[in-house]
Every structure is written in C-alpha cells, then in structure tokens.
Amino acid sequence: MAKTKKQIIEDLKLIDIVAEILDARIPLASQNPDIKEIIKNKKRLVILNKCDLSGEKENKKWIEYFEKNNIPAVLVDSVSGKGIQEVTKKIEQIYDNDKHESKGRVGKSIRIMILGIPNVGKSSFINRISKKTSAEVGNKPGVTKQKQWIRINEKIELLDTPGVLWPKFESQKVAMNLAITGTIKDDILDLVEVAYTLTKFMLENYKENLLQRYSLEEKKIDEILQQDQAENENIYEIMQLIGRRRGAILGGNIDDERTAKLILDDFRSGKLGKITLEIPE
C-alpha cells in the first residue's frame, strides 16, 4: 500500500485531473479515505459507476451531494456505455486552460489519473471509454513502462495506475457494504451474516423488491417480523423461507450458505432491482 501511495503521489506531477471511480450503490464505502490527502489541490472528478444497479432517485441525490462539496460527478454504466460521453465533456469543462497557459500547456492533452478500489469497474470503464480511440500513447519523460497512457481523443489522455490503495474500514457498516457488493471476497466475512445484513436492509427499505423476487406474501412476512422473539431470529426465519422457495435444500434442511449466496447474487446482478445501500446524510 505504501509503495502504491508513493507512486501515485509521484505520478500526480504529470496529472491535471484525478478521476475517482466509485460504486453508485455505495459511494462513501467505495471511496478511499486517503484520496483527499493524496491529491491535495488537484482538480477532481467523481465517476459513479454501476448506476444501472442503483436507485435513480438516490443517484440524483448523490450527484447533488458531490456538487455541493464542489466535486463534479457523473453517473456511468460502463457495461452499456451510458454516461461515457458525459465524462469526456465534464473533463473538458473542469480543465482550466488559463491555468496552463503560463506553463506552456496550451494545445497539449489533458492528463487524467484514474483511481478506484477493487470491483468498482475501473477496468471496464477504461475499456469502454477507450474503445473508439487510437492505440496507447507512447512513454513520456518521467513515465515508467509500468504506466499505461491511453489516448481518449485529441484532447484527453488517461493514466491507468497499476494497483490501487485499499480503503481503511472505518466502521463495520463500511466493511459490510463492501462485502455485500462483492468488493471484499466472499470467503473473508461470514456469508450468512452478510446476506442477513442485506435482507434486513431490504425489509426496511426495499420490502416490495424482496416480496416480488421471491414470491413472498406480505401478510406472512409481517407476521414473522411481529413475532415475540429477537429481531435476528425473525429475519433469519425469512431467509429460511426464501431458501425453501428457491430450493436451497441440503439433506432435507435449508442450506444457509446456499441461501445467502443466492440472495447476494440476486442483489449483485440487479435481479432484486435498483438498490442503493447508502443515502447522503
């Protein structure tokens, strides 16, 4: 981590704008807490990727949140290409020609550094935005061979940084949100606990999505939730009901691991609907 951080700080000397790719479902949890300190006075762009999997109302709220904090933000779906053109437009808007006239940068490319933690879709974004462009830009003075410069158009070049900084888990909630979206590998945290946290969140915020996906009766679910027992037991009972409906049976019993995996897979693939796990305060 220290080596990567040092390399990024060194590369910033060549950069005009830092573009940080975040997961639109968890913009805060997927945001590296060290970024602000590292980039200091560099101009910044936030790219909210996977916006096809997050709630549309929440997407708008997050755009407003970042812009209120003087950070331009763009919604992107790297799979379909939605928002990609908006990114290039935003980059050109952010870039201040006057600032670089005194440095002799007039007519030269805008240099963008792309940052992002694992599984936010950094590679997919770069592949999508560079699809219709020419080959990689050649090595530049002070640029090692490990660095990959990609020309987007006659005005913009991207620097794809080798490796990323892993975020510090400042809270259990951040770690859990990263686990739900698949950023943390499924064998790191208890899969059933992760699926339980998601199921609880869905019941509180996206109940209808859960009912529709698993053909659950609202009356039955309400009865379970109102039982005179610990909340975790009620939610676990609902997870078992989902497992039974989906045929997650092992030796005549509900397979908790298999049930957890199918709930998480349904969320990650969008089969549970467009869901945002974090809302701007």
Short mmCIF file of C-alpha atoms in Angstrom, two decimals:
data_model
loop_
_atom_site.label_atom_id
_atom_site.label_comp_id
_atom_site.label_asym_id
_atom_site.label_seq_id
_atom_site.Cartn_x
_atom_site.Cartn_y
_atom_site.Cartn_z
CA MET A 1 0.00 0.00 0.00
CA ALA A 2 2.81 2.41 0.93
CA LYS A 3 4.61 1.72 -2.36
CA THR A 4 1.44 2.33 -4.39
CA LYS A 5 0.66 5.52 -2.49
CA LYS A 6 4.19 6.81 -3.12
CA GLN A 7 3.88 6.01 -6.84
CA ILE A 8 0.53 7.82 -7.13
CA ILE A 9 1.93 10.90 -5.40
CA GLU A 10 4.86 10.89 -7.84
CA ASP A 11 2.55 10.45 -10.85
CA LEU A 12 0.41 13.41 -9.76
CA LYS A 13 3.14 15.73 -11.04
CA LEU A 14 2.10 14.73 -14.56
CA ILE A 15 -1.65 14.97 -13.95
CA ASP A 16 -4.25 17.72 -14.48
CA ILE A 17 -7.35 15.98 -13.07
CA VAL A 18 -7.89 12.99 -10.78
CA ALA A 19 -10.93 10.87 -11.66
CA GLU A 20 -12.08 8.58 -8.85
CA ILE A 21 -14.41 5.75 -9.80
CA LEU A 22 -16.95 4.88 -7.10
CA ASP A 23 -19.73 2.29 -6.87
CA ALA A 24 -23.02 4.21 -7.21
CA ARG A 25 -24.66 1.82 -4.72
CA ILE A 26 -22.08 2.65 -2.01
CA PRO A 27 -20.39 5.97 -2.90
CA LEU A 28 -18.95 6.52 0.58
CA ALA A 29 -17.87 2.95 1.35
CA SER A 30 -16.14 2.68 -2.05
CA GLN A 31 -14.33 5.99 -1.59
CA ASN A 32 -10.73 5.69 -0.49
CA PRO A 33 -10.35 7.84 2.65
CA ASP A 34 -6.76 8.75 1.71
CA ILE A 35 -7.66 10.28 -1.68
CA LYS A 36 -8.34 13.79 -0.43
CA GLU A 37 -5.00 13.92 1.36
CA ILE A 38 -3.07 12.43 -1.57
CA ILE A 39 -4.42 14.58 -4.40
CA LYS A 40 -4.43 17.82 -2.34
CA ASN A 41 -5.11 20.72 -4.74
CA LYS A 42 -5.57 18.68 -7.92
CA LYS A 43 -8.88 19.09 -9.70
CA ARG A 44 -11.16 16.15 -9.13
CA LEU A 45 -13.95 14.24 -10.86
CA VAL A 46 -16.14 11.55 -9.30
CA ILE A 47 -17.45 8.83 -11.61
CA LEU A 48 -20.41 6.98 -10.08
CA ASN A 49 -20.17 3.66 -11.90
CA LYS A 50 -22.76 0.83 -11.93
CA CYS A 51 -25.56 3.43 -11.87
CA ASP A 52 -27.76 0.86 -13.64
CA LEU A 53 -27.81 -1.13 -10.38
CA SER A 54 -28.55 1.79 -8.04
CA GLY A 55 -31.77 3.70 -7.39
CA GLU A 56 -32.46 6.59 -9.78
CA LYS A 57 -33.69 8.98 -7.05
CA GLU A 58 -30.64 8.18 -4.93
CA ASN A 59 -28.36 8.68 -7.95
CA LYS A 60 -29.61 12.25 -8.29
CA LYS A 61 -29.12 12.85 -4.57
CA TRP A 62 -25.51 11.69 -4.79
CA ILE A 63 -24.78 13.92 -7.77
CA GLU A 64 -26.16 16.85 -5.76
CA TYR A 65 -24.15 15.77 -2.70
CA PHE A 66 -20.81 15.80 -4.52
CA GLU A 67 -21.55 19.00 -6.40
CA LYS A 68 -22.46 20.73 -3.11
CA ASN A 69 -18.98 19.73 -1.99
CA ASN A 70 -17.54 21.31 -5.16
CA ILE A 71 -16.72 17.93 -6.72
CA PRO A 72 -18.15 17.39 -10.23
CA ALA A 73 -19.80 13.96 -10.57
CA VAL A 74 -21.09 11.85 -13.45
CA LEU A 75 -23.33 8.76 -13.47
CA VAL A 76 -21.89 5.94 -15.58
CA ASP A 77 -22.77 2.40 -16.60
CA SER A 78 -19.57 1.02 -18.09
CA VAL A 79 -21.34 -2.09 -19.41
CA SER A 80 -23.81 -0.23 -21.64
CA GLY A 81 -21.68 2.88 -22.11
CA LYS A 82 -24.22 5.19 -20.50
CA GLY A 83 -22.59 8.41 -19.28
CA ILE A 84 -19.25 7.81 -21.00
CA GLN A 85 -19.61 10.80 -23.34
CA GLU A 86 -20.69 12.92 -20.37
CA VAL A 87 -17.38 12.06 -18.66
CA THR A 88 -15.31 13.44 -21.54
CA LYS A 89 -17.47 16.59 -21.63
CA LYS A 90 -17.10 17.05 -17.88
CA ILE A 91 -13.33 16.63 -18.08
CA GLU A 92 -13.11 19.40 -20.67
CA GLN A 93 -15.35 21.63 -18.53
CA ILE A 94 -13.21 21.06 -15.44
CA TYR A 95 -9.99 21.75 -17.26
CA ASP A 96 -8.96 25.35 -16.94
CA ASN A 97 -6.93 26.44 -19.97
CA ASP A 98 -5.90 29.71 -18.35
CA LYS A 99 -4.15 27.84 -15.56
CA HIS A 100 -1.89 26.07 -18.03
CA GLU A 101 -1.13 28.90 -20.43
CA SER A 102 1.59 30.10 -18.07
CA LYS A 103 3.04 26.58 -18.02
CA GLY A 104 3.15 26.24 -21.78
CA ARG A 105 0.43 23.60 -21.80
CA VAL A 106 -1.76 25.25 -24.47
CA GLY A 107 -2.63 22.73 -27.17
CA LYS A 108 -1.41 19.76 -25.13
CA SER A 109 -3.57 16.90 -23.88
CA ILE A 110 -5.49 16.97 -20.62
CA ARG A 111 -3.98 14.28 -18.43
CA ILE A 112 -6.33 12.28 -16.20
CA MET A 113 -5.39 9.82 -13.46
CA ILE A 114 -7.93 7.04 -12.90
CA LEU A 115 -8.24 5.73 -9.33
CA GLY A 116 -10.60 3.18 -7.83
CA ILE A 117 -10.73 0.35 -5.31
CA PRO A 118 -11.32 -3.27 -6.45
CA ASN A 119 -14.62 -4.16 -8.10
CA VAL A 120 -15.83 -0.62 -8.81
CA GLY A 121 -15.38 -1.31 -12.53
CA LYS A 122 -12.17 0.63 -13.22
CA SER A 123 -11.02 -1.72 -15.98
CA SER A 124 -14.48 -1.86 -17.56
CA PHE A 125 -14.66 1.93 -17.55
CA ILE A 126 -11.25 2.32 -19.17
CA ASN A 127 -12.04 -0.32 -21.79
CA ARG A 128 -15.35 1.36 -22.59
CA ILE A 129 -14.07 4.94 -22.79
CA SER A 130 -11.03 3.96 -24.88
CA LYS A 131 -12.89 1.64 -27.28
CA LYS A 132 -13.10 4.08 -30.19
CA THR A 133 -9.68 5.59 -29.73
CA SER A 134 -6.23 5.09 -31.17
CA ALA A 135 -3.55 2.93 -29.58
CA GLU A 136 -1.81 3.67 -26.32
CA VAL A 137 0.17 6.88 -26.05
CA GLY A 138 3.92 6.29 -26.02
CA ASN A 139 6.15 6.67 -22.99
CA LYS A 140 6.73 10.20 -21.78
CA PRO A 141 9.65 11.69 -19.84
CA GLY A 142 9.39 10.60 -16.24
CA VAL A 143 6.84 7.90 -17.07
CA THR A 144 7.88 4.34 -16.34
CA LYS A 145 6.94 1.47 -18.61
CA GLN A 146 4.52 0.20 -15.97
CA LYS A 147 2.31 3.20 -16.54
CA GLN A 148 -0.23 2.93 -19.31
CA TRP A 149 -1.25 6.12 -21.09
CA ILE A 150 -4.40 5.81 -23.15
CA ARG A 151 -5.49 8.49 -25.60
CA ILE A 152 -9.25 9.08 -25.49
CA ASN A 153 -9.37 11.84 -28.11
CA GLU A 154 -7.19 14.67 -29.37
CA LYS A 155 -7.65 16.46 -26.03
CA ILE A 156 -7.63 13.77 -23.34
CA GLU A 157 -5.19 11.11 -22.13
CA LEU A 158 -5.82 8.70 -19.24
CA LEU A 159 -3.24 7.25 -16.89
CA ASP A 160 -4.29 3.82 -15.66
CA THR A 161 -2.44 3.36 -12.39
CA PRO A 162 -1.02 -0.12 -11.65
CA GLY A 163 -2.61 -1.30 -8.43
CA VAL A 164 -4.90 0.60 -6.08
CA LEU A 165 -4.98 1.78 -2.50
CA TRP A 166 -7.14 -0.41 -0.30
CA PRO A 167 -9.54 1.58 1.92
CA LYS A 168 -9.33 1.53 5.67
CA PHE A 169 -12.50 0.07 7.10
CA GLU A 170 -13.51 2.90 9.39
CA SER A 171 -16.65 1.10 10.52
CA GLN A 172 -18.36 -2.28 10.44
CA LYS A 173 -21.02 -0.75 8.18
CA VAL A 174 -18.44 0.23 5.54
CA ALA A 175 -16.92 -3.26 5.62
CA MET A 176 -20.36 -4.87 5.35
CA ASN A 177 -21.42 -2.69 2.39
CA LEU A 178 -18.19 -3.58 0.60
CA ALA A 179 -18.89 -7.25 1.30
CA ILE A 180 -22.50 -7.05 0.06
CA THR A 181 -21.38 -5.59 -3.28
CA GLY A 182 -18.60 -8.17 -3.63
CA THR A 183 -15.64 -5.85 -3.14
CA ILE A 184 -14.49 -7.96 -0.20
CA LYS A 185 -14.17 -11.60 -1.25
CA ASP A 186 -16.96 -13.84 -0.03
CA ASP A 187 -14.56 -16.03 1.98
CA ILE A 188 -13.32 -13.10 4.10
CA LEU A 189 -16.54 -12.41 6.04
CA ASP A 190 -19.28 -14.83 7.07
CA LEU A 191 -21.53 -15.13 4.00
CA VAL A 192 -24.70 -15.76 6.02
CA GLU A 193 -24.07 -12.66 8.14
CA VAL A 194 -23.53 -10.56 5.01
CA ALA A 195 -26.76 -11.85 3.43
CA TYR A 196 -28.58 -11.30 6.74
CA THR A 197 -27.47 -7.64 6.76
CA LEU A 198 -28.69 -7.22 3.17
CA THR A 199 -32.03 -8.94 3.91
CA LYS A 200 -32.60 -6.70 6.94
CA PHE A 201 -31.81 -3.61 4.84
CA MET A 202 -34.16 -4.79 2.09
CA LEU A 203 -37.01 -5.38 4.55
CA GLU A 204 -36.56 -1.86 5.93
CA ASN A 205 -36.04 -0.01 2.65
CA TYR A 206 -36.95 -2.17 -0.37
CA LYS A 207 -39.52 -4.59 1.03
CA GLU A 208 -41.57 -4.76 -2.17
CA ASN A 209 -38.50 -5.79 -4.18
CA LEU A 210 -37.91 -8.70 -1.83
CA LEU A 211 -41.57 -9.80 -1.92
CA GLN A 212 -41.69 -9.76 -5.72
CA ARG A 213 -38.39 -11.52 -6.32
CA TYR A 214 -39.14 -14.44 -4.02
CA SER A 215 -42.96 -14.52 -4.36
CA LEU A 216 -43.44 -13.81 -0.66
CA GLU A 217 -46.79 -12.85 0.86
CA GLU A 218 -46.60 -9.50 2.64
CA LYS A 219 -49.01 -10.67 5.35
CA LYS A 220 -46.85 -13.71 6.09
CA ILE A 221 -43.65 -11.60 6.23
CA ASP A 222 -45.30 -9.06 8.55
CA GLU A 223 -46.44 -11.87 10.84
CA ILE A 224 -42.88 -13.20 11.06
CA LEU A 225 -41.46 -9.75 11.76
CA GLN A 226 -44.00 -9.16 14.55
CA GLN A 227 -43.22 -12.40 16.37
CA ASP A 228 -42.24 -12.03 20.02
CA GLN A 229 -38.64 -13.05 19.59
CA ALA A 230 -35.29 -11.42 18.78
CA GLU A 231 -35.20 -9.44 15.51
CA ASN A 232 -32.32 -11.51 14.16
CA GLU A 233 -34.37 -14.69 14.62
CA ASN A 234 -37.28 -13.17 12.68
CA ILE A 235 -35.07 -12.11 9.79
CA TYR A 236 -33.28 -15.46 9.78
CA GLU A 237 -36.69 -17.14 9.52
CA ILE A 238 -37.48 -15.03 6.45
CA MET A 239 -34.13 -16.04 4.92
CA GLN A 240 -35.05 -19.67 5.51
CA LEU A 241 -38.39 -19.07 3.80
CA ILE A 242 -36.51 -17.64 0.79
CA GLY A 243 -34.19 -20.66 0.80
CA ARG A 244 -37.14 -23.03 0.81
CA ARG A 245 -38.82 -21.13 -2.06
CA ARG A 246 -35.61 -21.29 -4.08
CA GLY A 247 -34.91 -24.96 -3.38
CA ALA A 248 -31.78 -24.37 -1.32
CA ILE A 249 -32.16 -27.69 0.48
CA LEU A 250 -29.41 -29.96 1.80
CA GLY A 251 -30.29 -33.26 3.49
CA GLY A 252 -33.87 -32.14 3.98
CA ASN A 253 -32.84 -28.89 5.68
CA ILE A 254 -32.47 -25.33 4.43
CA ASP A 255 -28.86 -24.73 3.28
CA ASP A 256 -27.93 -21.40 4.88
CA GLU A 257 -24.78 -20.88 2.78
CA ARG A 258 -26.58 -21.55 -0.48
CA THR A 259 -29.49 -19.30 0.54
CA ALA A 260 -27.07 -16.50 1.44
CA LYS A 261 -25.26 -16.85 -1.88
CA LEU A 262 -28.44 -16.70 -3.96
CA ILE A 263 -29.66 -13.57 -2.12
CA LEU A 264 -26.29 -11.83 -2.65
CA ASP A 265 -26.07 -12.96 -6.28
CA ASP A 266 -29.56 -11.60 -6.93
CA PHE A 267 -28.54 -8.24 -5.46
CA ARG A 268 -25.24 -8.02 -7.34
CA SER A 269 -26.82 -8.93 -10.68
CA GLY A 270 -29.68 -6.45 -10.27
CA LYS A 271 -32.37 -9.13 -10.02
CA LEU A 272 -33.55 -7.62 -6.72
CA GLY A 273 -33.99 -4.29 -8.51
CA LYS A 274 -32.12 -1.00 -8.44
CA ILE A 275 -30.88 -0.62 -4.89
CA THR A 276 -28.69 1.99 -3.18
CA LEU A 277 -27.23 0.98 0.18
CA GLU A 278 -26.04 4.45 1.19
CA ILE A 279 -28.07 7.66 1.20
CA PRO A 280 -26.45 11.12 1.53
CA GLU A 281 -26.88 12.48 5.04
#
